[in-house]
Every structure is written in C-alpha cells, then in structure tokens.
XYZ file of C-alpha atoms in Angstrom:
524
model
C 54.642 70.420 -15.591
C 57.102 71.606 -13.054
C 55.773 75.226 -13.130
C 52.690 74.171 -11.214
C 54.981 73.283 -8.253
C 56.739 76.692 -8.521
C 53.426 78.449 -8.637
C 52.220 76.658 -5.526
C 55.329 77.894 -3.760
C 54.701 81.548 -4.434
C 50.884 81.238 -4.107
C 48.546 80.042 -6.817
C 45.307 81.285 -5.233
C 46.284 84.375 -3.236
C 45.976 88.151 -3.277
C 47.810 88.392 -6.560
C 45.302 86.218 -8.327
C 42.435 88.177 -6.743
C 43.859 91.547 -7.911
C 44.788 90.197 -11.308
C 41.298 88.778 -11.859
C 39.544 92.112 -10.896
C 41.986 94.133 -13.022
C 41.547 91.936 -16.118
C 37.850 90.941 -15.917
C 36.544 94.608 -15.357
C 37.629 95.806 -18.773
C 36.001 92.749 -20.388
C 32.569 94.114 -19.637
C 33.402 97.210 -21.748
C 35.052 95.067 -24.486
C 31.848 92.987 -24.813
C 29.832 96.226 -25.628
C 31.741 96.388 -28.928
C 30.507 92.961 -29.909
C 26.867 93.835 -29.378
C 27.096 97.544 -30.298
C 25.524 97.011 -33.691
C 22.167 96.097 -32.124
C 21.845 99.665 -31.051
C 24.232 101.882 -33.037
C 23.027 100.106 -36.174
C 19.336 99.901 -35.220
C 16.914 100.354 -38.149
C 14.209 102.933 -37.198
C 10.881 103.227 -39.035
C 11.309 105.424 -42.056
C 9.659 106.770 -45.242
C 10.507 108.793 -48.232
C 11.017 112.568 -47.992
C 8.121 114.291 -49.792
C 7.574 118.030 -50.212
C 4.054 118.207 -48.937
C 5.066 116.765 -45.574
C 8.654 117.897 -45.165
C 8.812 121.235 -47.004
C 7.073 124.277 -45.480
C 6.908 126.064 -48.737
C 5.133 123.135 -50.483
C 2.718 122.831 -47.475
C 1.699 126.388 -47.835
C 0.520 125.810 -51.353
C -1.873 122.973 -50.274
C -5.469 124.058 -50.753
C -7.555 124.000 -47.616
C -6.413 122.462 -44.326
C -5.278 118.919 -44.588
C -4.043 116.761 -41.691
C -0.590 115.164 -41.739
C -2.420 111.750 -42.160
C -4.126 112.999 -45.239
C -0.852 114.399 -46.688
C 0.732 111.063 -45.994
C -2.081 109.142 -47.770
C -1.575 111.204 -51.025
C 2.221 111.188 -50.833
C 3.272 107.721 -49.785
C 1.799 104.494 -51.098
C 0.912 101.736 -48.577
C 3.488 99.000 -48.073
C 3.102 95.211 -47.784
C 1.779 95.457 -44.297
C -0.531 98.440 -45.197
C 1.669 100.879 -43.367
C 3.334 103.777 -45.293
C 5.814 102.231 -47.798
C 9.367 102.642 -46.584
C 11.166 102.804 -49.962
C 8.732 104.340 -52.531
C 6.729 107.554 -52.883
C 4.126 108.879 -55.402
C 5.621 110.851 -58.211
C 2.737 113.356 -57.883
C 0.104 113.682 -55.115
C -2.731 111.261 -55.510
C -5.552 113.559 -54.661
C -8.197 111.066 -55.596
C -7.254 108.949 -52.550
C -8.798 111.618 -50.418
C -12.262 110.610 -51.676
C -13.928 108.510 -48.971
C -15.238 106.200 -51.647
C -11.851 105.689 -53.351
C -10.108 102.330 -52.998
C -6.755 102.205 -51.301
C -5.457 100.359 -54.335
C -6.693 103.168 -56.709
C -3.152 103.791 -57.930
C -0.522 101.961 -60.135
C 3.103 101.189 -59.417
C 3.975 103.358 -62.392
C 2.865 106.288 -60.304
C 5.565 105.648 -57.796
C 9.294 106.111 -57.563
C 12.143 105.374 -55.227
C 13.102 107.886 -52.524
C 14.996 110.340 -54.722
C 15.317 113.024 -51.984
C 16.278 110.786 -49.046
C 14.345 109.434 -46.075
C 12.626 110.773 -42.937
C 13.409 108.615 -39.880
C 11.542 108.001 -36.696
C 13.993 109.375 -34.098
C 11.795 108.777 -30.986
C 13.992 105.773 -29.929
C 17.370 106.710 -31.338
C 18.476 110.235 -32.176
C 21.045 108.881 -34.678
C 22.272 105.482 -35.896
C 24.702 104.321 -38.580
C 21.589 103.529 -40.666
C 20.238 107.106 -40.453
C 23.737 108.573 -40.894
C 24.458 106.862 -44.165
C 20.980 105.877 -45.307
C 21.479 102.176 -45.089
C 17.895 101.280 -46.068
C 16.007 100.104 -49.102
C 18.585 99.331 -51.847
C 21.430 99.896 -49.445
C 19.996 97.757 -46.554
C 22.517 95.046 -47.291
C 25.390 97.279 -46.215
C 24.307 96.879 -42.481
C 24.975 93.083 -42.279
C 28.113 93.579 -44.389
C 29.453 95.902 -41.678
C 28.693 93.259 -39.047
C 30.551 90.650 -41.203
C 33.505 92.984 -41.535
C 33.608 93.402 -37.773
C 33.560 89.628 -37.247
C 36.275 89.274 -39.932
C 38.378 91.697 -37.885
C 38.105 89.397 -34.875
C 38.929 86.401 -36.939
C 42.084 87.956 -38.407
C 42.974 89.408 -34.878
C 42.609 85.912 -33.356
C 44.954 84.469 -35.897
C 47.499 87.234 -35.517
C 47.279 87.710 -31.732
C 47.439 84.048 -30.970
C 50.763 83.560 -32.842
C 52.364 86.816 -31.694
C 51.405 86.069 -27.980
C 53.133 82.722 -28.091
C 56.103 84.423 -29.805
C 56.413 87.774 -27.911
C 54.403 87.420 -24.738
C 50.917 87.811 -23.438
C 51.415 91.219 -21.741
C 52.974 92.988 -24.823
C 50.095 91.886 -27.124
C 47.472 92.729 -24.533
C 48.879 96.182 -23.847
C 49.003 96.875 -27.589
C 45.385 95.675 -27.932
C 44.136 98.049 -25.214
C 46.031 100.892 -26.906
C 44.587 100.165 -30.344
C 41.145 99.699 -28.885
C 41.192 103.081 -27.215
C 42.552 105.095 -30.150
C 40.680 103.413 -33.082
C 37.441 103.112 -31.033
C 37.518 106.859 -30.458
C 38.265 107.575 -34.119
C 35.332 105.456 -35.157
C 32.887 108.004 -33.675
C 34.312 110.552 -36.121
C 34.231 108.381 -39.265
C 33.356 110.650 -42.230
C 32.089 107.910 -44.586
C 30.708 104.447 -44.298
C 33.719 102.662 -45.824
C 35.960 104.453 -43.335
C 33.597 103.400 -40.482
C 33.896 99.745 -41.659
C 37.645 99.887 -41.707
C 37.802 101.396 -38.237
C 35.458 98.765 -36.904
C 37.608 96.063 -38.425
C 40.598 97.389 -36.492
C 38.520 97.698 -33.304
C 37.552 93.985 -33.706
C 41.224 93.091 -34.300
C 42.029 94.676 -30.916
C 38.963 93.108 -29.220
C 40.313 89.627 -30.188
C 43.629 90.460 -28.628
C 42.083 91.543 -25.348
C 39.730 88.609 -25.012
C 42.271 85.896 -25.793
C 45.192 87.262 -23.678
C 43.006 88.091 -20.708
C 41.757 84.441 -20.629
C 45.192 82.998 -21.032
C 46.845 85.155 -18.372
C 44.155 84.231 -15.920
C 44.597 80.558 -16.658
C 48.437 80.570 -16.566
C 48.618 82.253 -13.134
C 46.101 80.002 -11.432
C 46.455 76.396 -10.421
C 44.091 73.526 -11.411
C 41.623 73.846 -8.402
C 41.053 77.613 -8.814
C 41.072 77.691 -12.658
C 37.303 77.063 -13.176
C 36.433 79.876 -10.913
C 38.504 82.555 -12.425
C 37.607 81.431 -15.925
C 33.926 81.491 -14.994
C 34.378 85.070 -13.577
C 36.027 85.957 -16.918
C 33.057 84.531 -18.742
C 30.662 86.460 -16.408
C 32.385 89.648 -17.411
C 30.825 89.066 -20.864
C 27.356 88.512 -19.274
C 27.541 91.692 -17.222
C 28.776 93.452 -20.370
C 25.565 92.399 -22.193
C 23.439 93.995 -19.534
C 25.699 97.027 -19.333
C 25.433 97.463 -23.062
C 21.593 97.752 -22.815
C 21.909 100.289 -19.851
C 24.432 102.419 -21.738
C 22.401 102.340 -24.965
C 19.257 103.164 -23.151
C 20.976 106.315 -21.780
C 23.039 107.159 -24.942
C 20.792 107.076 -28.054
C 23.463 108.452 -30.498
C 25.638 106.011 -32.398
C 28.817 108.186 -32.299
C 28.613 108.692 -28.523
C 28.183 104.914 -28.013
C 31.542 104.344 -29.946
C 33.380 106.388 -27.411
C 32.794 103.856 -24.540
C 36.113 102.225 -24.416
C 37.684 100.020 -21.641
C 40.217 101.147 -19.114
C 43.316 98.986 -19.359
C 43.876 96.299 -16.710
C 46.830 95.829 -14.487
C 49.140 93.537 -16.291
C 51.629 90.943 -15.224
C 53.413 88.833 -17.860
C 52.898 85.066 -17.694
C 55.864 83.564 -15.719
C 54.896 80.169 -17.207
C 55.445 81.511 -20.723
C 58.567 83.381 -19.752
C 60.243 80.188 -18.289
C 59.098 77.902 -21.090
C 60.548 80.173 -23.655
C 63.922 80.534 -21.762
C 63.513 84.053 -20.303
C 64.557 82.909 -16.789
C 65.554 86.305 -15.422
C 62.214 87.918 -16.183
C 60.318 84.831 -15.098
C 62.115 84.867 -11.782
C 61.329 88.527 -11.251
C 57.622 87.878 -11.892
C 57.548 84.902 -9.538
C 59.187 86.960 -6.838
C 56.857 89.710 -7.270
C 53.837 87.316 -6.963
C 55.342 85.751 -3.837
C 55.741 89.197 -2.304
C 52.091 90.240 -3.137
C 50.877 86.874 -1.729
C 52.923 87.443 1.412
C 55.246 84.533 0.793
C 58.450 86.579 0.538
C 60.629 83.826 2.029
C 59.491 81.436 -0.827
C 60.280 84.093 -3.368
C 63.748 84.858 -1.977
C 64.470 81.150 -2.060
C 63.977 81.101 -5.830
C 67.070 81.483 -7.952
C 68.000 81.092 -11.517
C 69.634 77.709 -10.516
C 66.390 76.547 -8.869
C 64.415 77.475 -12.030
C 66.895 75.643 -14.253
C 66.680 72.564 -12.034
C 62.908 72.636 -11.836
C 62.229 73.362 -15.505
C 65.127 71.539 -16.948
C 63.040 69.120 -19.027
C 60.587 71.805 -20.263
C 63.364 74.105 -21.213
C 64.931 71.478 -23.352
C 61.933 71.202 -25.603
C 60.017 74.410 -24.833
C 62.391 76.682 -26.862
C 62.002 74.548 -29.949
C 59.689 76.485 -32.466
C 56.152 75.311 -32.400
C 53.584 76.295 -35.013
C 49.938 75.711 -35.979
C 51.150 72.765 -38.010
C 52.002 70.900 -34.883
C 48.317 71.005 -33.858
C 47.509 69.050 -37.022
C 50.613 66.893 -37.374
C 50.790 65.454 -33.911
C 48.095 62.744 -33.516
C 47.295 63.542 -29.917
C 46.985 67.238 -30.604
C 44.984 66.685 -33.806
C 42.423 64.641 -31.935
C 41.980 67.570 -29.580
C 42.062 70.299 -32.124
C 39.206 69.240 -34.463
C 36.464 68.822 -31.812
C 37.642 71.918 -29.941
C 37.486 74.042 -33.048
C 34.016 72.723 -33.865
C 32.874 73.804 -30.375
C 34.185 77.286 -30.990
C 32.496 77.419 -34.371
C 29.109 76.324 -33.017
C 29.086 78.893 -30.237
C 30.007 81.784 -32.509
C 27.570 80.644 -35.257
C 24.561 80.140 -32.924
C 25.104 83.087 -30.626
C 25.742 85.848 -33.162
C 23.180 84.399 -35.606
C 20.493 85.051 -32.963
C 21.887 87.882 -30.845
C 22.737 90.315 -33.686
C 19.170 90.393 -34.827
C 17.315 91.399 -31.576
C 14.743 93.333 -33.630
C 13.644 89.974 -34.992
C 13.157 88.470 -31.564
C 10.934 91.132 -30.045
C 9.989 94.805 -30.110
C 11.938 95.895 -26.936
C 15.591 95.455 -27.824
C 16.758 96.979 -24.659
C 14.856 94.400 -22.462
C 16.012 91.589 -24.652
C 19.679 92.612 -24.365
C 19.328 92.758 -20.516
C 17.655 89.325 -20.483
C 20.461 87.855 -22.520
C 22.977 89.005 -19.990
C 20.877 88.177 -16.893
C 20.111 84.631 -18.134
C 23.803 84.024 -18.734
C 24.682 84.643 -15.038
C 22.946 81.601 -13.539
C 23.855 79.564 -16.639
C 27.561 80.277 -16.184
C 27.436 80.023 -12.406
C 25.845 76.562 -12.701
C 28.476 75.641 -15.271
C 31.189 76.335 -12.683
C 29.569 73.790 -10.347
C 29.166 71.164 -13.127
C 32.705 71.551 -14.277
C 33.994 70.424 -10.935
C 31.411 67.673 -10.318
C 30.719 66.227 -13.761
C 33.899 67.270 -15.460
C 34.619 69.342 -18.624
C 33.575 66.940 -21.407
C 30.016 66.099 -20.200
C 29.445 69.846 -19.303
C 30.638 70.949 -22.749
C 28.417 68.430 -24.526
C 25.340 68.992 -22.393
C 25.376 72.851 -22.690
C 25.657 72.694 -26.464
C 22.881 69.950 -26.884
C 20.490 71.817 -24.459
C 21.032 75.183 -26.236
C 20.233 73.510 -29.641
C 17.210 71.911 -28.339
C 15.844 75.120 -27.066
C 16.299 76.773 -30.378
C 14.720 73.771 -32.283
C 11.659 73.929 -30.039
C 10.939 77.383 -31.553
C 10.268 75.706 -34.903
C 6.978 74.308 -33.455
C 5.848 77.396 -31.483
C 3.386 79.575 -33.463
C 4.573 83.035 -34.372
C 1.733 84.587 -32.455
C 3.289 83.397 -29.144
C 6.056 86.060 -29.293
C 6.706 85.944 -25.574
C 7.380 82.136 -25.535
C 9.523 82.352 -28.733
C 11.666 85.165 -27.073
C 12.012 83.091 -23.856
C 13.095 79.978 -25.738
C 15.620 82.029 -27.767
C 16.980 83.690 -24.701
C 17.315 80.267 -22.890
C 19.077 78.859 -25.953
C 21.479 81.791 -25.835
C 21.971 81.081 -22.088
C 22.975 77.605 -23.019
C 25.394 78.959 -25.578
C 26.856 81.201 -22.806
C 27.368 78.187 -20.590
C 29.141 76.343 -23.511
C 31.379 79.453 -23.955
C 32.405 79.351 -20.305
C 33.242 75.660 -20.532
C 35.196 75.955 -23.853
C 37.423 78.798 -22.583
C 38.491 76.603 -19.697
C 38.581 73.387 -21.663
C 40.601 74.758 -24.615
C 43.309 76.175 -22.303
C 43.644 72.816 -20.564
C 43.717 70.710 -23.651
C 46.869 72.318 -25.246
C 50.475 72.887 -23.998
C 51.899 76.280 -23.034
C 54.055 76.554 -26.111
C 50.945 76.236 -28.375
C 48.129 77.385 -26.010
C 47.626 80.774 -27.585
C 47.898 79.441 -31.056
C 45.275 76.834 -30.353
C 42.910 79.314 -28.667
C 43.489 81.667 -31.506
C 42.515 78.984 -33.929
C 39.381 78.364 -31.860
C 38.521 82.118 -31.904
C 39.008 82.162 -35.602
C 36.509 79.382 -35.940
C 34.151 81.286 -33.624
C 34.367 84.360 -35.717
C 33.965 82.328 -38.899
C 30.735 81.055 -37.361
C 29.813 84.634 -36.308
C 30.175 85.701 -39.965
C 28.077 82.831 -41.277
C 25.448 83.014 -38.520
C 23.732 86.229 -39.617
C 23.997 85.273 -43.254
C 22.043 82.075 -42.493
C 18.965 84.275 -41.861
C 18.841 84.789 -45.656
C 17.564 81.118 -45.960
C 14.241 82.337 -44.600
C 13.161 83.314 -48.122
C 12.742 79.585 -48.729
C 11.174 78.814 -45.383
C 11.220 80.773 -42.077
C 11.957 77.475 -40.345
C 15.230 76.840 -42.104
C 17.478 79.284 -40.150
C 16.048 77.989 -36.781
C 16.693 74.358 -37.869
C 20.233 75.173 -38.832
C 20.869 77.304 -35.557
C 19.595 74.363 -33.478
C 21.102 71.433 -35.442
C 24.739 72.839 -35.374
C 25.173 72.968 -31.595
C 23.404 69.665 -31.054
C 25.670 67.838 -33.472
C 28.757 69.649 -32.135
C 27.792 68.771 -28.618
C 27.882 65.001 -29.542
C 31.244 65.505 -31.326
C 32.704 67.049 -28.212
C 32.414 63.694 -26.473
C 35.534 62.705 -28.427
C 37.694 65.111 -26.298
C 39.688 63.764 -23.338
C 38.763 64.773 -19.769
C 41.069 67.354 -18.180
C 39.400 67.918 -14.687
C 41.939 68.359 -11.873
C 44.940 67.809 -14.239
C 47.860 70.200 -14.269
C 48.360 72.408 -17.282
C 50.640 70.771 -19.865
C 53.718 72.902 -20.859
C 55.056 70.906 -23.769
C 53.803 68.433 -26.383
C 55.805 65.697 -24.596
C 53.656 66.381 -21.480
C 50.563 65.333 -23.462
C 52.272 62.115 -24.556
C 52.884 61.208 -20.952
C-alpha cells in the first residue's frame, strides 16, 4: 500500500484530480445516452394496417359519396381489444354494412380479416422515425425490439469481460482510448445501418465500447485519488449518469429521428495512465513520469523532482515482488478472502442491473409521457446519490449498500398493492425505486474498487459489470411473466434487491482504508 504515500507526496486531492474528474466525467453523460437510447429511438408509436381506401388516393376516388376518414376507418379496420382500431389486422374487403347506424360493431367475423399484407401506417406526431417504424418491428415482429435490447446488453457483458482483463494487462488509458475511438466510429455507423441485423451488430459493438469507457473511467478516478476524496469523485462519476438520463430526455425531445439520435457520441476525455497500475506491473519509468507530471500540475514540483527510480523501488519493493506475478479471475474464487468478497459484490451488481433496466427500459409501461419520466429518473437520482455520499462517510460502505438496495426493493414491492388506476402514485413509486437503485450503484462503484487489490481490480469490476449486464438482459425478459399475473414482475423486481441488500451485509467495511495493491495486502 506504499503507493498511497507516494500519491500524497505529489498531491492526492489537487488541481490534477479536479481536471481529471471533469475530463472523465463529462463524457459519461453522453455515454449514458446509449444505455437509454432505446426508450426513444425504439419507441413504438400507434399504428394500423395500410388500407387502400384510407391511404391510396386512387382507391379513395372510387368511393361513392363523401365519407369521413372515421367512416373509412370503420369499414377498413376491425376494432382491437380496447375498441380502438386493430393494430395488426384489417378487413379483406370493406365492410359497408358497418356504416348502418343500427349495425352492431361485432357484425363481422374474424374470417373477414387478414394480417397487414401491405405494411403499416404509423402515428408520427411524436417521433418522425424510430427503429420500429424503420423495420416494422410490430405485430408478429414485435419480439425483435426486446431482442435488440438484449443484444445491446450482451455487448456490455462481453465488453466488461474483455475490457476488465485487457485493462489489468495493458493499462487503463490504452483500453479507454480505444473504447472512445470505437464508440465514435461504430456509433456513427449505426445511424446508417441498412438492415435490422446490421443495426443489432453495430449496437453490440457500441455496447462493447460503452463498457470499456464506464469501467476504465471509474478505475482511473479511484486510483488517482486518496481514501478521503474517493467517495466524492466516485459520486461525481455516478452523477454523470444521472445528468445523462436527463440529457437523454432533452436531446430526444429535440431530435425525433432515431438515426440522428445515434450520432450523439461523447468527446474523449483527457487521459493519464494510472501510475498505481504502472508501478505495480513493474513499469517504473512510465510510472515515475506520470507522478512527476501530477506533481507539476498540483504545484508540488519539488516533491516530483525528489522522486527517482531508486525511491520508487524502495517504496514499492514489497508490492513489486508480488505485483508482477500473473493474476487471473481464478484468484477471485480460489483465495478465501477474495472469494468472500466476490460473491456478495457480484450479487449487488446483478441486482442493480436487473432492477434498473427491467423498469427503465419500459418507460411506456410506466406512463404516457416518456420524456417527463426520463427526466424524473435523472432528477431523482441526483439527491439520492448526493445523500449517498454523506452516508458513505458517516455510516460506512456496508450499511449504505444494504440500505439503498432494501429501500429500492420496498418501493417497488409497494406498487403491488397500489391500484392501476392510480397511475401517478405508481409512477412515483417506480421512480423512487429507481432512485434507490441509483444510490446503490454509486455505492457499489466505490465499494467494489476498494474491496479488491490493484492487480485484480479491473478484473473484479469487469466481473461485476458482467453480472450487471446479465441482470440487464434478464430484467426486461421478466416482464413476460405478466401473462400469468401482472404482479409477478413487480414481485421479482422488488424481491431481488431486498434479498441482495441483506446478502451485502456479509462484505467487510472499507471506509477510510487505503486501496490494497496486492492479494497479500488483503491478508494483512
């Protein structure tokens, strides 16, 4: 843990940390937009079958007399389950008898209808174009939309696994730079996807890059900050996601075309490699240069000039002896002390991804105004995460992690007893539950980094991100259980964080402790 002393010498809470936090957190707001993009770029507008009498001027001219659009709709489209025009079927032939005022609305048979053979007509009053309207992801093809969401989450899952390992192997800055580049190029290409399969492939690659950006941003912030300032910078990082939620709604409100939304990519942040990682992996010359640069920015040039390779060797002698030994994900499971931290930590990541994306990726089910709901989710996150910062310093990591998960679950479970007619109350409880999940996310990003040593930190965080994305894939699919009872999805969404919050009490407390650099540090 000698690096903490070296960092204090060159400045652990100075101008460098301020500049780095701004440069790394600002792009996070734009990265978050990709996670929530499907609420808007994949919105499902009202639609009906294309029919000649309504949508073909030549056919309209042949209609005897003057009939209103409502009358033409009545004889062309059968009523659906809610007595509105059916979204997926049309009459084979105009049902003129339905114009008779004495005719019953049920005076037709299903045999007289057929699927939408000539496509659909969409309500474009809210969105001029979405992926649903672009590739007709409705009716028999409506399952393709959640499949695209799952493919995106699978991309983050794979990206978390790959980026976690490669960052521990090749460095945080290299992987983060590549992730920015991939996000910019592939994100732009997605707007020009010619087919739906190509769109899904490009979204997978975008998600892969998003995982690299999120993980390495958090790790760089943590490894360049001392224990007292760590909760603040990690909370600011988490707030970047909250502001990104509100920014997503604002951008989507102004840009109603799915392809244009895809072009909103983040500017790359100003990057400095983690000196902690450089020294632990034996790259002393590069680590020395980074420390001296930080000392210069923090106006501690004398301290930087006093650092030499010999000083680093002396200070980091014990860590260098074990830090260069290869470490793998197997160590997280083989070593008892690491294993007891890995299982509860992974469960916390899973519960956060499962609950948040299970609710937040179906805003149309929570209320009619998806723009307002998206803003509220981001706004509620801000006091929740700010309050988490205060609790982390006063109560500690473990009780804050547990309480945030349990309270989020209880808010969601409360919706099981609220009548569906009380839409405002149901939406408020759902948003409050998501705020609790946001607070839990803030805590777990800090907690996970402090639980694991430098040689395995990105691997462990990557494993947690994989669990979160596994939960994010399963979360939306859980809504399918509503065919048995509409209460089942809410019961599952609420029970998972409550049980996980209780399991997180098995983790050790890390408040005010220096970051461990090696597995041996944990044993001491």
